[in-house]
Short mmCIF file of N, CA and C in Angstrom, two decimals:
data_model
loop_
_atom_site.label_atom_id
_atom_site.label_comp_id
_atom_site.label_asym_id
_atom_site.label_seq_id
_atom_site.Cartn_x
_atom_site.Cartn_y
_atom_site.Cartn_z
N UNK W 212 101.68 99.70 109.90
CA UNK W 212 101.84 98.64 108.62
C UNK W 212 100.32 97.70 109.47
N UNK W 213 99.58 97.09 108.69
CA UNK W 213 98.56 96.22 109.03
C UNK W 213 98.64 94.90 108.22
N UNK W 214 98.32 93.83 108.72
CA UNK W 214 97.98 92.31 108.29
C UNK W 214 96.20 92.24 108.26
N UNK W 215 95.60 92.98 108.19
CA UNK W 215 94.10 92.69 108.43
C UNK W 215 93.79 92.93 106.89
N UNK W 216 93.13 91.87 106.68
CA UNK W 216 92.58 91.79 105.23
C UNK W 216 91.59 92.69 105.03
N UNK W 217 91.41 93.49 104.15
CA UNK W 217 90.35 94.62 103.90
C UNK W 217 88.77 93.61 103.76
N UNK W 218 89.05 92.73 103.40
CA UNK W 218 87.73 92.13 102.69
C UNK W 218 87.05 91.68 104.31
N UNK W 219 88.04 91.44 105.14
CA UNK W 219 87.37 90.94 106.71
C UNK W 219 86.78 92.28 107.49
N UNK W 220 87.38 93.44 106.94
CA UNK W 220 86.96 94.67 107.55
C UNK W 220 85.61 94.89 106.96
N UNK W 221 85.57 94.67 105.86
CA UNK W 221 84.38 95.11 105.10
C UNK W 221 83.37 94.19 105.44
N UNK W 222 83.15 92.92 105.85
CA UNK W 222 82.06 92.24 106.29
C UNK W 222 81.79 92.60 107.62
N UNK W 223 82.84 92.91 108.39
CA UNK W 223 82.60 93.39 109.97
C UNK W 223 81.76 94.85 109.74
N UNK W 224 82.09 95.28 109.16
CA UNK W 224 81.30 96.77 109.01
C UNK W 224 79.91 96.40 108.21
N UNK W 225 80.01 95.53 107.31
CA UNK W 225 78.56 95.19 106.57
C UNK W 225 77.76 94.76 107.94
N UNK W 226 77.74 93.88 108.59
CA UNK W 226 77.42 93.15 109.69
C UNK W 226 77.01 94.28 110.48
N UNK W 227 77.85 95.35 110.78
CA UNK W 227 77.68 96.15 111.92
C UNK W 227 76.45 97.31 111.37
N UNK W 228 76.65 97.46 110.12
CA UNK W 228 75.80 98.56 109.60
C UNK W 228 74.15 97.91 109.54
N UNK W 229 74.26 96.82 108.84
CA UNK W 229 72.94 96.01 108.86
C UNK W 229 72.26 95.81 110.29
N UNK W 230 72.84 95.77 111.40
CA UNK W 230 72.23 95.55 112.53
C UNK W 230 71.68 96.97 113.11
N UNK W 231 71.89 98.17 112.46
CA UNK W 231 71.46 99.53 112.71
C UNK W 231 69.86 99.63 112.40
N UNK W 232 68.91 99.91 113.20
CA UNK W 232 67.32 99.83 112.78
C UNK W 232 67.08 101.14 111.76
N UNK W 233 66.45 100.72 110.68
CA UNK W 233 65.92 101.41 109.83
C UNK W 233 67.35 101.42 108.51
N UNK W 234 67.90 100.47 108.67
CA UNK W 234 68.92 100.15 107.41
C UNK W 234 67.93 98.84 106.80
N UNK W 235 67.45 99.12 105.43
CA UNK W 235 66.71 97.91 104.83
C UNK W 235 67.99 96.81 104.39
N UNK W 236 69.03 97.38 103.83
CA UNK W 236 70.27 96.79 103.15
C UNK W 236 71.54 97.29 102.86
N UNK W 237 72.29 96.90 102.07
CA UNK W 237 73.40 97.76 101.50
C UNK W 237 73.39 97.50 100.20
N UNK W 238 74.00 98.45 99.56
CA UNK W 238 74.01 98.47 97.94
C UNK W 238 75.54 98.64 97.49
N UNK W 239 75.60 97.61 96.76
CA UNK W 239 76.77 97.43 96.17
C UNK W 239 77.36 98.36 95.17
N UNK W 240 78.43 98.89 95.06
CA UNK W 240 79.06 100.00 94.14
C UNK W 240 78.64 99.34 92.65
N UNK W 241 78.87 100.36 91.94
CA UNK W 241 78.80 99.92 90.43
C UNK W 241 80.10 99.07 89.99
N UNK W 242 81.10 99.29 90.35
CA UNK W 242 82.28 98.47 89.95
C UNK W 242 82.28 97.01 90.40
N UNK W 243 81.86 96.87 91.73
CA UNK W 243 81.38 95.40 92.30
C UNK W 243 79.90 94.64 91.38
N UNK W 244 78.98 95.42 91.29
CA UNK W 244 78.07 94.81 90.45
C UNK W 244 78.43 94.53 89.04
N UNK W 245 79.37 95.23 88.30
CA UNK W 245 79.82 94.89 86.89
C UNK W 245 80.65 93.75 87.07
N UNK W 246 81.54 93.83 88.09
CA UNK W 246 82.59 92.39 88.39
C UNK W 246 81.64 91.14 88.51
N UNK W 247 80.66 91.43 89.32
CA UNK W 247 79.74 90.07 89.37
C UNK W 247 79.10 89.75 88.40
N UNK W 248 78.68 90.86 87.45
CA UNK W 248 77.62 90.30 86.06
C UNK W 248 78.62 89.90 85.14
N UNK W 249 80.13 90.36 85.16
CA UNK W 249 80.79 89.84 84.40
C UNK W 249 81.23 88.37 84.48
N UNK W 250 81.54 88.35 85.94
CA UNK W 250 81.99 87.03 86.50
C UNK W 250 80.73 85.88 85.96
N UNK W 251 79.64 86.28 86.33
CA UNK W 251 78.21 85.35 86.15
C UNK W 251 78.05 84.97 84.65
N UNK W 252 78.35 86.20 83.78
CA UNK W 252 78.51 85.99 82.16
C UNK W 252 79.37 84.81 81.45
N UNK W 253 80.77 85.13 82.39
CA UNK W 253 81.82 83.82 81.92
C UNK W 253 81.41 82.87 82.36
N UNK W 254 80.92 82.80 83.51
CA UNK W 254 80.50 81.31 84.07
C UNK W 254 79.70 80.62 83.26
N UNK W 255 78.64 81.23 82.91
CA UNK W 255 77.34 80.63 81.91
C UNK W 255 78.05 80.43 80.61
N UNK W 256 78.82 81.35 79.90
CA UNK W 256 79.38 80.76 78.78
C UNK W 256 80.50 79.55 78.49
N UNK W 257 81.17 79.39 79.83
CA UNK W 257 82.17 78.46 80.08
C UNK W 257 81.01 77.14 80.50
N UNK W 258 79.79 77.10 81.05
CA UNK W 258 79.42 76.32 81.44
C UNK W 258 78.80 75.91 79.79
N UNK W 259 78.28 76.57 79.06
CA UNK W 259 77.64 76.55 77.67
C UNK W 259 78.74 75.59 76.97
N UNK W 260 79.83 76.12 76.86
CA UNK W 260 80.95 75.60 76.12
C UNK W 260 81.46 74.16 76.51
N UNK W 261 81.09 74.07 77.74
CA UNK W 261 81.80 72.81 78.45
C UNK W 261 80.60 71.76 78.20
N UNK W 262 79.14 72.12 77.99
CA UNK W 262 78.32 71.54 77.48
C UNK W 262 78.16 70.76 76.29
N UNK W 263 78.40 72.01 75.44
CA UNK W 263 78.36 71.66 73.96
C UNK W 263 79.58 70.76 73.20
N UNK W 264 80.83 70.59 74.41
CA UNK W 264 81.79 69.79 74.08
C UNK W 264 81.76 68.28 74.77
N UNK W 265 80.73 68.45 75.62
CA UNK W 265 80.46 67.06 76.36
C UNK W 265 81.63 66.57 77.12
N UNK W 266 82.26 67.66 77.90
CA UNK W 266 83.42 67.17 78.48
C UNK W 266 83.20 66.93 80.01
N UNK W 267 83.48 65.64 80.30
CA UNK W 267 82.97 65.23 81.77
C UNK W 267 83.80 66.19 82.78
N UNK W 268 82.97 66.62 83.66
CA UNK W 268 83.66 67.43 84.74
C UNK W 268 83.93 68.92 84.44
N UNK W 269 83.62 69.25 83.57
CA UNK W 269 83.97 70.60 83.20
C UNK W 269 83.19 71.71 83.54
N UNK W 270 81.94 71.06 84.05
CA UNK W 270 81.13 72.30 84.63
C UNK W 270 81.77 73.41 85.38
N UNK W 271 81.38 74.47 84.64
CA UNK W 271 81.52 75.58 85.43
C UNK W 271 81.11 76.12 86.70
N UNK W 272 81.52 76.89 87.69
CA UNK W 272 81.27 77.03 89.15
C UNK W 272 80.21 77.94 88.89
N UNK W 273 79.02 77.83 89.71
CA UNK W 273 77.73 78.78 89.70
C UNK W 273 78.48 80.20 90.17
N UNK W 274 77.80 81.05 89.31
CA UNK W 274 78.10 82.27 89.76
C UNK W 274 77.86 82.67 91.37
N UNK W 275 78.74 83.66 91.99
CA UNK W 275 78.98 83.79 93.61
C UNK W 275 77.59 84.42 93.77
N UNK W 276 77.09 84.63 94.83
CA UNK W 276 76.34 85.70 95.50
C UNK W 276 77.09 86.78 95.91
N UNK W 277 76.32 87.79 95.97
CA UNK W 277 76.77 89.08 96.30
C UNK W 277 77.66 88.60 97.64
N UNK W 278 79.02 89.54 97.73
CA UNK W 278 80.03 89.32 98.77
C UNK W 278 79.20 89.81 99.99
N UNK W 279 79.38 89.39 101.40
CA UNK W 279 78.89 89.76 102.27
C UNK W 279 79.41 91.10 102.54
N UNK W 280 80.27 91.66 102.11
CA UNK W 280 80.93 93.19 102.28
C UNK W 280 80.38 93.93 101.27
N UNK W 281 79.41 93.35 100.19
CA UNK W 281 78.78 94.39 99.09
C UNK W 281 78.21 95.34 99.88
N UNK W 282 78.34 96.45 99.25
CA UNK W 282 77.91 97.97 99.73
C UNK W 282 78.83 98.52 100.79
N UNK W 283 80.02 98.03 101.02
CA UNK W 283 81.35 98.46 101.81
C UNK W 283 82.22 98.25 101.11
N UNK W 284 82.81 99.37 101.03
CA UNK W 284 84.62 99.48 100.77
C UNK W 284 85.54 99.87 101.56
N UNK W 285 86.37 99.01 101.98
CA UNK W 285 87.44 99.45 102.79
C UNK W 285 89.14 99.34 102.37
N UNK W 286 89.66 100.40 102.36
CA UNK W 286 91.19 100.30 102.20
C UNK W 286 92.08 100.97 103.25
N UNK W 287 93.07 100.72 103.21
CA UNK W 287 94.17 100.86 104.47
C UNK W 287 95.32 101.90 103.87
N UNK W 288 95.09 102.94 104.21
CA UNK W 288 96.34 103.98 103.65
C UNK W 288 97.36 103.86 104.59
N UNK W 289 98.55 103.06 103.88
CA UNK W 289 99.77 103.06 104.63
C UNK W 289 100.40 104.26 104.98
N UNK W 290 100.37 105.17 104.29
CA UNK W 290 101.08 106.48 104.64
C UNK W 290 100.61 107.15 105.88
N UNK W 291 99.48 107.03 105.91
CA UNK W 291 98.50 107.91 107.25
C UNK W 291 98.54 106.61 108.13
N UNK W 292 98.22 105.31 107.88
CA UNK W 292 97.83 104.43 109.15
C UNK W 292 96.33 104.55 109.38
N UNK W 293 95.38 104.80 108.31
CA UNK W 293 94.04 105.20 108.59
C UNK W 293 93.42 104.37 107.64
N UNK W 294 92.13 103.63 108.05
CA UNK W 294 91.33 103.10 107.20
C UNK W 294 90.39 103.76 106.61
N UNK W 295 90.28 103.74 105.57
CA UNK W 295 89.00 104.77 104.82
C UNK W 295 87.68 103.77 104.49
N UNK W 296 86.81 104.02 104.81
CA UNK W 296 85.57 102.98 104.48
C UNK W 296 84.45 103.83 104.14
N UNK W 297 84.00 102.99 102.81
CA UNK W 297 82.42 103.71 102.70
C UNK W 297 81.25 102.99 102.76
N UNK W 298 80.31 103.13 103.20
CA UNK W 298 79.09 102.38 103.64
C UNK W 298 78.26 102.92 102.65
N UNK W 299 77.43 102.16 101.79
CA UNK W 299 76.18 102.41 100.79
C UNK W 299 74.81 101.88 101.32
N UNK W 300 74.26 102.62 101.94
CA UNK W 300 72.93 102.33 102.58
C UNK W 300 71.60 102.27 101.85
N UNK W 301 70.91 101.60 102.07
CA UNK W 301 69.56 101.40 101.62
C UNK W 301 68.53 101.50 103.02
N UNK W 302 67.68 102.70 103.11
CA UNK W 302 67.15 102.79 104.31
C UNK W 302 65.56 102.38 104.23
N UNK W 303 64.95 102.16 105.46
CA UNK W 303 63.63 101.95 105.21
C UNK W 303 62.73 103.28 105.41
N UNK W 304 61.76 103.27 104.61
CA UNK W 304 60.64 104.31 104.88
C UNK W 304 60.48 104.78 106.26
N UNK W 305 60.37 106.15 106.51
CA UNK W 305 60.02 106.52 107.77
C UNK W 305 61.12 106.43 108.83
N UNK W 306 62.22 106.34 108.63
CA UNK W 306 63.46 106.24 109.46
C UNK W 306 64.22 107.69 108.98
N UNK W 307 64.92 108.20 110.18
CA UNK W 307 65.42 109.51 109.79
C UNK W 307 66.78 109.33 109.17
N UNK W 308 66.99 109.98 108.03
CA UNK W 308 68.19 109.24 107.32
C UNK W 308 69.45 109.71 108.07
N UNK W 309 69.52 111.18 108.74
CA UNK W 309 70.54 111.51 109.35
C UNK W 309 71.16 110.68 110.51
N UNK W 310 69.81 110.54 111.40
CA UNK W 310 69.98 109.56 112.50
C UNK W 310 70.79 108.25 112.22
N UNK W 311 70.12 107.86 111.42
CA UNK W 311 70.59 106.43 110.79
C UNK W 311 72.16 106.49 110.23
N UNK W 312 72.30 107.55 109.40
CA UNK W 312 73.44 107.32 108.57
C UNK W 312 74.56 107.90 110.24
N UNK W 313 74.24 108.69 110.93
CA UNK W 313 75.13 108.61 112.13
C UNK W 313 75.58 107.32 113.10
N UNK W 314 74.51 106.35 113.16
CA UNK W 314 74.48 105.38 113.88
C UNK W 314 75.20 104.46 112.88
N UNK W 315 74.95 104.44 111.77
CA UNK W 315 75.95 103.64 110.89
C UNK W 315 77.16 103.86 110.96
N UNK W 316 77.99 104.94 110.98
CA UNK W 316 78.96 105.39 110.97
C UNK W 316 79.61 105.13 112.67
N UNK W 317 78.97 105.69 113.54
CA UNK W 317 79.44 104.94 114.94
C UNK W 317 79.58 103.55 114.94
N UNK W 318 78.68 102.66 114.27
CA UNK W 318 78.67 101.16 114.58
C UNK W 318 79.97 100.77 113.48
N UNK W 319 80.37 101.44 112.36
CA UNK W 319 80.88 100.90 111.39
C UNK W 319 82.65 101.28 111.96
N UNK W 320 82.60 102.47 112.99
CA UNK W 320 84.18 102.65 113.30
C UNK W 320 84.28 101.74 114.10
N UNK W 321 83.41 101.31 115.32
CA UNK W 321 83.40 100.32 116.28
C UNK W 321 84.04 99.04 115.63
N UNK W 322 83.24 98.55 114.55
CA UNK W 322 83.67 97.35 113.86
C UNK W 322 85.19 97.47 113.37
N UNK W 323 85.26 98.59 112.77
CA UNK W 323 86.90 98.79 112.17
C UNK W 323 87.98 98.51 113.39
N UNK W 324 87.63 99.49 114.35
CA UNK W 324 88.57 99.56 115.14
C UNK W 324 88.66 98.08 116.38
N UNK W 325 87.64 97.04 115.89
CA UNK W 325 87.73 95.83 116.71
C UNK W 325 88.88 94.88 115.74
N UNK W 326 88.75 95.29 114.50
CA UNK W 326 89.50 94.33 113.56
C UNK W 326 90.89 94.91 113.29
N UNK W 327 91.03 96.05 113.63
CA UNK W 327 92.29 96.69 113.21
C UNK W 327 92.08 98.37 114.08
N UNK W 328 92.72 98.28 115.38
CA UNK W 328 92.72 99.46 116.17
C UNK W 328 93.51 100.13 115.55
N UNK W 329 93.23 101.57 115.68
CA UNK W 329 93.86 102.84 115.06
C UNK W 329 93.01 103.50 114.35
N UNK W 330 93.51 104.38 113.49
CA UNK W 330 92.72 105.45 112.90
C UNK W 330 91.59 104.94 111.97
N UNK W 331 90.53 105.85 111.65
CA UNK W 331 89.48 105.28 110.72
C UNK W 331 88.55 106.56 110.52
N UNK W 332 88.42 106.40 109.14
CA UNK W 332 87.49 107.35 108.52
C UNK W 332 86.36 106.82 107.80
N UNK W 333 85.06 107.17 108.08
CA UNK W 333 83.75 106.51 107.72
C UNK W 333 83.08 107.39 106.83
N UNK W 334 82.39 107.08 105.51
CA UNK W 334 81.65 107.81 104.78
C UNK W 334 80.70 107.01 104.92
N UNK W 335 79.43 107.31 105.09
CA UNK W 335 78.06 107.04 104.86
C UNK W 335 77.09 107.65 103.87
N UNK W 336 76.73 106.49 102.83
CA UNK W 336 76.00 107.38 101.56
C UNK W 336 74.48 106.57 101.79
N UNK W 337 73.59 107.60 101.89
CA UNK W 337 72.22 106.71 101.70
C UNK W 337 72.03 106.63 100.40
N UNK W 338 71.58 105.84 99.81
CA UNK W 338 71.71 105.58 98.02
C UNK W 338 70.14 105.65 97.81
N UNK W 339 69.17 105.01 98.57
CA UNK W 339 67.73 105.12 98.39
C UNK W 339 66.83 104.64 99.97
N UNK W 340 65.51 105.10 99.63
CA UNK W 340 64.56 104.89 100.99
C UNK W 340 63.53 103.67 100.14
N UNK W 341 63.39 102.80 100.75
CA UNK W 341 62.33 101.77 100.18
C UNK W 341 61.14 101.76 101.27
N UNK W 342 59.81 101.26 100.75
CA UNK W 342 58.93 101.48 101.76
C UNK W 342 58.75 99.91 102.63
N UNK W 343 57.93 100.26 103.54
CA UNK W 343 58.03 99.05 104.57
C UNK W 343 57.04 97.90 104.10
N UNK W 344 57.70 97.05 103.96
CA UNK W 344 56.69 95.66 103.46
C UNK W 344 55.30 95.36 103.91
N UNK W 345 55.82 95.40 105.47
CA UNK W 345 54.46 95.03 106.79
C UNK W 345 53.67 96.25 106.37
N UNK W 346 53.88 97.46 106.17
CA UNK W 346 52.87 98.41 106.18
C UNK W 346 52.03 98.27 105.20
N UNK W 347 52.58 98.12 104.30
CA UNK W 347 51.84 97.51 102.63
C UNK W 347 50.99 96.52 102.94
N UNK W 348 51.42 95.48 103.59
CA UNK W 348 50.44 94.47 103.67
C UNK W 348 49.47 94.89 104.51
N UNK W 349 49.50 95.63 105.30
CA UNK W 349 48.39 95.99 106.27
C UNK W 349 47.41 96.82 105.49
N UNK W 350 47.81 97.75 104.66
CA UNK W 350 47.26 98.84 103.93
C UNK W 350 46.52 98.00 102.77
N UNK W 351 46.93 97.29 102.26
CA UNK W 351 46.79 96.51 100.95
C UNK W 351 45.99 95.58 100.91
#
């Protein structure tokens, strides 16, 4: 049994993954991207409706920024007592994908174990590779 919030595990893993050299960022999964888009559309509609009715104080909250754990999904399997973590990374051009993925996995495991000691399975997916902006500035 665990009392650890999966979101805190996701945030810790995201921070760990972003500290690995060669990781340009994390890419949220489709489900989270769609949920964020739907929330933003709902908030915009609510703000428009409130403005149209001239309701004082009925302004909708702004759409949230992507969650700090975006690009990381963590779930705890109670039957086995193991955390299952998925990390979706965007790498910088020139980094070695396999070495970077291994480093992300190692740091993600360490982050999970600091949050919730016990078993942990980490899957790292490289979703894309982007060019290094600094190199483009020097050549362009």
